[in-house]
Amino acid sequence: MFHILSENFPFVTYSKNVFIPVTNICRNLCGYCGFRREPGQPGARLMKPEEVISILENGVKAGCTEALFTFGERAEEMPGYSTMLEELGYSSTLEYVVFLCETAIDIGILPHTNAGIMTRSELKALKPLNASMGLMLESTAVLDAHKDCPGKIPERRLETIREAGKLKILYTTGLLIGIGENRDDRIESLEAIAALHMEYGHIQEVIIQNFAPKPGTAMENFPGPAVEEVMDAVALAARILPRDVAIQVAPNLIDPRALIAKGVTDLGGISPLTIDWINPEAEWPDVKDLQAKLGDIPLKERLPVYPQYIKRGWYSERIGSLIRRLSDDKGFRKQPEKENAED
Ligand SMILES: O=c1nc2n(C[C@H](O)[C@H](O)[C@H](O)CO)c3cc(O)ccc3cc-2c(=O)[nH]1
Ligand SMILES: C[C@H]1O[C@@H](n2cnc3c(N)ncnc32)[C@H](O)[C@@H]1O
Ligand code: SF4
């Protein structure tokens, strides 16, 4: 992988996924979040197994290889949530996530779980059932946007990412740009991620995500960051992160072209079926249109496990045969040697 688009890295990647917002009930109160609900509030939900299964099946039919399971954090701390879970027949979120991940694998799509901070034992339970997992560090700075968020204390986020590293779980993390942090904070955040990767080697990708204001939230009148600021953050990431870490931006939130020139190598999950539940106003581009926009920079599909980690066997036995089958179905194993030549 190369951060600076050059003769050495002449393409960008993406993952064809379905976005499954399992629950939006959350104990944190991030000032920028339009996704979160409290039990009983309009729009509060915990998806039923049948709803999830139907999306997974349609995803497989549409050629998607990744099921992105997203959650509010530690919903169990919110009164009323446990009753909702019991109605579905589960006694804990973890038990339900395990069921959903197993079901996804049986249906033929690879889980990527993004559920907020987790304990070592939660991570351990999910490891064999996930191709990769993720948690945005967002920032190492203590910010006003996080004043009512026990789960957004930087040390607690870093601890989760560290535990995942110790368990050799492939990981996605990233920075949220424009939530009150400054440039030095971004540098510090990237250095913290780089240090964890140098110790454990598990960070597949770092998302540089621009804050996009949401109506009805505390930060609804905060402007999103200027494109130049996001470009600078990508350039910092390319300078600070080890070269084998992909740098991701979301093509529904920002025009990726100028950012690719600064070091972006991946465009994350793009769904032909589901919306981006965190940024529901931002439609996914069609992959063909996106390719046309990128001109002569090829856009290549990948799995939620990057090729260099497949090669090194960073996956459990439980999902090994699915990874091999999907790689073959998509023709990834027939690709020219060049793609894998660098590891
Ligand atoms: O569609 C989205 N995908 C998000 N993704 C998914 C990402 O696009 C892909 O799932 C990964 O690239 C794995 O293939 C996240 C994954 C994480 O682990 C952590 C945070 C995010 C954030 C988003 C997001 O805001 N929107
Ligand atoms: C899934 C990820 O989306 C990010 N997230 C939450 N709210 C917003 C927003 N308004 N704009 C951009 N990103 C957001 C958080 O960092 C979360 O971890
Ligand atoms: S960003 Fe995640 S942790 Fe923060 S309020 Fe939204 S759902 Fe909860």
Coordinates of C-alpha atoms and ligand atoms in Angstrom, one line a residue:
M1 CA 0.0 0.0 0.0
F2 CA 1.2 3.5 -0.8
H3 CA -0.2 6.7 0.6
I4 CA 0.9 9.0 -2.0
L5 CA -0.8 8.2 -5.3
S6 CA 2.2 7.5 -7.5
E7 CA 3.3 5.0 -10.2
N8 CA 3.5 2.6 -7.3
F9 CA -0.2 2.6 -6.2
P10 CA -2.3 3.4 -9.2
F11 CA -5.7 2.5 -7.8
V12 CA -8.1 3.0 -4.9
T13 CA -10.3 0.4 -3.3
Y14 CA -13.8 0.1 -1.8
S15 CA -16.0 -2.5 -0.2
K16 CA -19.4 -3.5 -1.5
N17 CA -21.5 -3.6 1.6
V18 CA -24.8 -3.5 3.4
F19 CA -25.2 -1.1 6.3
I20 CA -27.3 -2.6 9.1
P21 CA -28.1 -0.1 11.9
V22 CA -28.9 -2.9 14.5
T23 CA -29.8 -0.4 17.2
N24 CA -29.6 3.4 17.4
I25 CA -30.1 3.4 21.2
C26 CA -27.0 4.8 22.8
R27 CA -25.7 5.8 26.2
N28 CA -23.5 8.6 24.8
L29 CA -24.8 12.0 23.6
C30 CA -22.3 13.1 21.0
G31 CA -23.1 16.7 20.0
Y32 CA -22.8 15.9 16.3
C33 CA -24.8 12.7 16.1
G34 CA -28.2 12.5 14.3
F35 CA -28.3 8.7 14.6
R36 CA -28.8 8.3 18.3
R37 CA -32.2 7.8 20.0
E38 CA -33.4 7.0 23.5
P39 CA -35.9 4.2 24.1
G40 CA -39.5 5.4 23.4
Q41 CA -38.3 8.4 21.3
P42 CA -39.7 8.5 17.7
G43 CA -37.3 6.6 15.5
A44 CA -35.8 4.6 18.3
R45 CA -35.2 1.1 17.1
L46 CA -33.7 -2.4 17.6
M47 CA -33.9 -4.3 14.3
K48 CA -35.7 -7.7 14.4
P49 CA -33.8 -10.7 13.2
E50 CA -36.1 -11.1 10.1
E51 CA -35.4 -7.5 9.1
V52 CA -31.6 -8.1 9.3
I53 CA -31.8 -11.4 7.5
S54 CA -33.7 -10.0 4.6
I55 CA -31.1 -7.3 4.1
L56 CA -28.3 -9.8 4.4
E57 CA -30.0 -12.1 1.7
N58 CA -30.6 -9.2 -0.6
G59 CA -27.0 -8.1 -0.1
V60 CA -25.7 -11.4 -1.1
K61 CA -27.9 -11.4 -4.2
A62 CA -26.5 -8.0 -5.1
G63 CA -22.9 -9.2 -4.8
C64 CA -22.2 -7.4 -1.4
T65 CA -19.4 -9.0 0.6
E66 CA -19.6 -7.0 3.9
A67 CA -22.3 -6.6 6.5
L68 CA -21.6 -3.5 8.5
F69 CA -23.3 -3.9 11.8
T70 CA -23.6 -0.6 13.6
F71 CA -24.9 0.1 17.1
G72 CA -25.3 2.9 19.6
E73 CA -22.9 2.3 22.4
R74 CA -23.8 0.1 25.4
A75 CA -27.6 0.4 24.9
E76 CA -28.1 -1.8 27.9
E77 CA -27.4 1.2 30.1
M78 CA -30.6 2.8 28.8
P79 CA -33.7 2.0 30.7
G80 CA -36.2 0.2 28.5
Y81 CA -33.7 -1.3 26.1
S82 CA -33.4 -4.6 27.8
T83 CA -37.2 -5.2 27.4
M84 CA -36.9 -4.6 23.7
L85 CA -34.1 -7.1 23.5
E86 CA -36.0 -9.7 25.6
E87 CA -38.9 -9.4 23.2
L88 CA -36.6 -10.6 20.5
G89 CA -35.5 -13.5 22.8
Y90 CA -32.0 -12.2 23.7
S91 CA -30.6 -11.4 27.1
S92 CA -27.7 -9.2 26.0
T93 CA -26.6 -7.2 23.0
L94 CA -23.5 -9.4 22.7
E95 CA -25.6 -12.5 22.5
Y96 CA -27.7 -10.9 19.7
V97 CA -24.6 -9.7 17.8
V98 CA -23.1 -13.2 17.9
F99 CA -26.4 -14.5 16.4
L100 CA -26.4 -11.9 13.7
C101 CA -22.7 -12.4 12.8
E102 CA -23.2 -16.2 12.6
T103 CA -26.3 -15.7 10.5
A104 CA -24.4 -13.4 8.1
I105 CA -21.7 -15.9 7.7
D106 CA -24.2 -18.7 7.0
I107 CA -25.9 -16.5 4.4
G108 CA -22.5 -15.8 2.8
I109 CA -21.5 -12.2 3.8
L110 CA -18.7 -11.1 6.0
P111 CA -19.4 -9.3 9.3
H112 CA -17.7 -6.0 10.2
T113 CA -19.0 -4.8 13.6
N114 CA -18.8 -1.2 14.7
A115 CA -20.4 -1.0 18.2
G116 CA -18.5 1.5 20.3
I117 CA -16.0 0.6 23.0
M118 CA -15.8 -3.0 24.0
T119 CA -14.2 -5.1 26.7
R120 CA -11.6 -7.7 26.0
S121 CA -14.1 -10.5 26.5
E122 CA -16.6 -8.9 24.1
L123 CA -13.9 -8.5 21.5
K124 CA -12.8 -12.1 22.1
A125 CA -16.3 -13.4 21.5
L126 CA -16.7 -11.5 18.2
K127 CA -13.2 -12.1 16.8
P128 CA -13.9 -15.5 15.1
L129 CA -17.1 -14.1 13.6
N130 CA -15.8 -10.9 12.1
A131 CA -13.6 -10.3 9.1
S132 CA -12.7 -7.0 10.7
M133 CA -14.0 -4.6 13.4
G134 CA -13.9 -0.9 14.0
L135 CA -14.2 2.0 16.3
M136 CA -13.5 5.6 15.4
L137 CA -10.9 7.1 17.8
E138 CA -12.3 10.4 16.6
S139 CA -9.8 12.4 18.6
T140 CA -7.4 12.2 21.5
A141 CA -8.5 15.6 22.6
V142 CA -11.1 16.1 25.3
L143 CA -13.9 18.0 23.5
D144 CA -17.1 19.7 24.2
A145 CA -18.9 17.6 21.6
H146 CA -18.2 14.6 23.9
K147 CA -19.1 16.2 27.2
D148 CA -21.9 13.7 27.9
C149 CA -20.2 10.7 26.5
P150 CA -18.6 8.2 28.9
G151 CA -17.6 6.1 26.0
K152 CA -15.7 8.9 24.2
I153 CA -13.0 9.4 26.8
P154 CA -9.9 9.1 24.6
E155 CA -8.1 6.6 26.8
R156 CA -11.1 4.3 26.8
R157 CA -11.2 4.3 23.0
L158 CA -7.5 3.8 22.8
E159 CA -7.8 0.9 25.2
T160 CA -10.4 -0.8 23.0
I161 CA -8.2 -0.5 19.9
R162 CA -5.2 -1.8 22.0
E163 CA -7.2 -4.8 23.2
A164 CA -8.2 -5.6 19.6
G165 CA -4.6 -5.4 18.7
K166 CA -3.6 -7.8 21.4
L167 CA -6.3 -10.2 20.1
K168 CA -5.1 -9.7 16.5
I169 CA -8.4 -8.4 15.3
L170 CA -8.1 -6.5 12.0
Y171 CA -9.3 -3.0 12.8
T172 CA -10.7 0.2 11.3
T173 CA -10.4 3.4 13.2
G174 CA -10.2 7.1 12.3
L175 CA -10.5 10.7 13.0
L176 CA -13.6 12.8 12.9
I177 CA -12.6 16.2 11.5
G178 CA -14.3 19.4 12.5
I179 CA -15.8 18.6 16.0
G180 CA -13.7 21.2 17.9
E181 CA -10.3 19.6 17.6
N182 CA -7.3 21.5 16.3
R183 CA -4.4 20.5 14.0
D184 CA -2.1 19.5 16.9
D185 CA -4.9 17.3 18.2
R186 CA -5.1 15.6 14.8
I187 CA -1.4 15.0 14.8
E188 CA -1.5 13.5 18.3
S189 CA -4.5 11.3 17.3
L190 CA -2.7 10.0 14.2
E191 CA 0.5 9.4 16.3
A192 CA -1.5 7.4 18.8
I193 CA -3.0 5.2 16.1
A194 CA 0.4 4.8 14.4
A195 CA 1.9 3.7 17.7
L196 CA -0.8 1.1 18.2
H197 CA -0.3 -0.2 14.7
M198 CA 3.5 -0.4 15.1
E199 CA 3.0 -2.5 18.3
Y200 CA 0.2 -4.8 17.0
G201 CA 0.1 -4.6 13.2
H202 CA -3.7 -4.7 13.2
I203 CA -4.9 -1.4 11.8
Q204 CA -6.1 -2.0 8.2
E205 CA -7.4 1.5 7.6
V206 CA -7.8 4.9 9.1
I207 CA -10.9 6.9 8.2
I208 CA -10.5 10.7 7.8
Q209 CA -14.2 11.5 8.2
N210 CA -15.5 15.0 7.9
F211 CA -18.2 16.1 10.3
A212 CA -21.4 16.8 8.5
P213 CA -24.0 18.8 10.6
K214 CA -27.3 17.1 11.4
P215 CA -30.6 18.9 12.1
G216 CA -31.8 18.7 15.6
T217 CA -28.4 18.0 17.2
A218 CA -26.4 20.3 19.5
M219 CA -24.0 21.0 16.6
E220 CA -26.6 21.6 13.9
N221 CA -25.3 25.1 13.3
F222 CA -21.6 24.2 13.3
P223 CA -20.2 24.3 9.8
G224 CA -18.5 21.2 8.5
P225 CA -14.7 21.5 8.0
A226 CA -13.4 23.2 4.9
V227 CA -12.1 20.8 2.2
E228 CA -8.6 22.3 2.7
E229 CA -8.7 21.1 6.3
V230 CA -9.7 17.6 5.3
M231 CA -6.9 17.6 2.7
D232 CA -4.4 18.7 5.3
A233 CA -5.6 15.9 7.7
V234 CA -5.2 13.3 4.9
A235 CA -1.7 14.7 4.2
L236 CA -0.9 14.4 7.9
A237 CA -2.2 10.8 7.9
A238 CA 0.0 9.9 4.9
R239 CA 3.0 11.4 6.7
I240 CA 2.4 9.9 10.2
L241 CA 0.8 6.5 9.5
P242 CA 2.9 3.5 8.5
R243 CA 2.6 2.8 4.8
D244 CA 0.7 -0.4 5.1
V245 CA -2.3 1.4 6.7
A246 CA -5.0 2.4 4.1
I247 CA -6.3 6.0 4.3
Q248 CA -10.1 6.1 3.8
V249 CA -12.6 8.9 3.0
A250 CA -16.3 8.5 2.4
P251 CA -17.2 9.4 -1.2
N252 CA -20.7 10.3 -0.1
L253 CA -19.4 13.0 2.3
I254 CA -16.6 14.6 0.2
D255 CA -15.3 14.6 -3.4
P256 CA -12.5 12.1 -3.2
R257 CA -10.5 13.3 -6.2
A258 CA -8.3 16.0 -4.5
L259 CA -8.0 13.8 -1.5
I260 CA -6.6 10.9 -3.5
A261 CA -3.8 13.2 -4.6
K262 CA -3.0 13.8 -0.9
G263 CA -2.8 10.1 0.1
V264 CA -6.3 8.5 0.2
T265 CA -6.2 4.9 -0.9
D266 CA -9.6 3.6 0.0
L267 CA -13.2 4.8 -0.3
G268 CA -14.7 2.5 2.4
G269 CA -18.1 0.8 2.2
I270 CA -20.3 1.7 -0.8
S271 CA -23.7 0.1 -0.8
P272 CA -26.0 -0.6 -3.8
L273 CA -28.9 -1.3 -1.4
T274 CA -28.7 0.5 1.9
I275 CA -28.3 4.1 3.0
D276 CA -25.5 5.5 5.2
W277 CA -27.5 5.5 8.4
I278 CA -25.0 7.9 10.1
N279 CA -25.2 10.4 7.2
P280 CA -28.6 9.6 5.8
E281 CA -28.7 12.8 3.7
A282 CA -25.6 11.7 1.8
E283 CA -26.4 9.3 -1.0
W284 CA -23.9 6.8 -2.1
P285 CA -22.4 7.4 -5.5
D286 CA -23.0 4.8 -8.1
V287 CA -19.7 2.8 -8.5
K288 CA -19.7 3.4 -12.3
D289 CA -20.3 7.1 -11.9
L290 CA -17.6 7.2 -9.3
Q291 CA -15.2 5.4 -11.6
A292 CA -16.0 7.9 -14.4
K293 CA -15.2 10.7 -12.0
L294 CA -11.9 9.2 -11.0
G295 CA -10.8 9.1 -14.6
D296 CA -7.8 6.9 -15.1
I297 CA -7.4 5.9 -11.4
P298 CA -9.0 2.4 -11.3
L299 CA -11.5 1.8 -8.5
K300 CA -11.1 -1.8 -7.3
E301 CA -13.4 -3.8 -5.1
R302 CA -11.9 -5.4 -1.9
L303 CA -13.2 -7.5 0.9
P304 CA -13.4 -6.2 4.5
V305 CA -10.1 -8.0 4.9
Y306 CA -7.5 -6.4 2.8
P307 CA -5.5 -8.7 0.4
Q308 CA -2.2 -8.5 2.3
Y309 CA -4.0 -9.8 5.4
I310 CA -5.8 -12.6 3.5
K311 CA -2.4 -13.6 2.3
R312 CA -1.0 -13.7 5.8
G313 CA -4.0 -15.7 7.1
W314 CA -5.4 -13.0 9.4
Y315 CA -8.8 -14.6 9.6
S316 CA -10.5 -17.3 11.7
E317 CA -11.3 -20.8 10.6
R318 CA -15.0 -20.0 10.9
I319 CA -14.8 -17.4 8.0
G320 CA -11.9 -18.9 6.1
S321 CA -13.9 -20.8 3.5
L322 CA -16.2 -17.8 2.9
I323 CA -13.2 -15.5 2.4
R324 CA -11.7 -17.9 -0.1
R325 CA -14.9 -18.4 -1.9
L326 CA -15.7 -14.7 -2.1
S327 CA -12.1 -14.0 -3.3
D328 CA -12.5 -16.6 -6.1
D329 CA -16.1 -15.5 -7.0
K330 CA -14.8 -11.9 -7.4
G331 CA -11.7 -13.0 -9.3
F332 CA -9.5 -11.4 -6.7
R333 CA -7.1 -14.3 -6.6
K334 CA -6.5 -14.0 -10.3
Q335 CA -5.4 -10.4 -10.1
P336 CA -1.9 -9.5 -11.3
E337 CA 0.8 -10.1 -8.8
K338 CA 1.6 -6.4 -8.6
E339 CA -1.3 -5.7 -6.1
N340 CA 0.3 -8.0 -3.6
A341 CA 3.9 -7.6 -4.5
E342 CA 4.7 -5.2 -1.7
D343 CA 4.2 -7.2 1.5
Ligands
LIG1 O1 -21.0 3.9 5.5 C1 -20.3 4.2 6.5 N1 -19.3 3.3 6.8 C2 -18.6 3.4 7.9 N2 -17.7 2.5 8.2 C3 -17.6 1.3 7.4 C4 -16.5 1.3 6.4 O2 -16.9 2.1 5.3 C5 -16.2 -0.2 5.9 O3 -17.0 -1.0 6.7 C6 -14.8 -0.6 6.2 O4 -14.0 0.0 5.2 C7 -14.6 -2.1 6.1 O5 -14.7 -2.6 4.8 C8 -17.1 2.5 9.5 C9 -16.4 1.4 9.9 C10 -15.8 1.4 11.2 O6 -15.2 0.3 11.6 C11 -15.9 2.6 12.0 C12 -16.6 3.7 11.5 C13 -17.2 3.7 10.3 C14 -17.9 4.8 9.8 C15 -18.7 4.6 8.7 C16 -19.7 5.6 8.3 O7 -19.9 6.6 8.9 N3 -20.4 5.3 7.2
LIG2 C1 -19.8 5.7 12.5 C2 -19.0 7.0 12.8 O1 -19.7 8.1 12.2 C3 -19.2 9.2 12.9 N1 -20.2 10.2 12.9 C4 -21.2 10.4 13.8 N2 -21.9 11.5 13.5 C5 -21.4 12.1 12.4 C6 -21.6 13.2 11.7 N3 -22.6 14.1 12.0 N4 -20.8 13.5 10.6 C7 -19.8 12.7 10.3 N5 -19.5 11.5 11.0 C8 -20.3 11.3 12.0 C9 -18.7 8.8 14.3 O2 -17.3 9.0 14.4 C10 -19.0 7.3 14.3 O3 -18.0 6.6 15.0
SF4_3 S1 -21.8 8.7 17.4 FE1 -22.1 6.7 18.2 S2 -21.6 7.0 20.4 FE2 -22.0 9.0 19.7 S3 -24.2 9.4 20.1 FE3 -24.0 8.6 18.0 S4 -24.4 6.4 18.2 FE4 -23.9 7.2 20.2

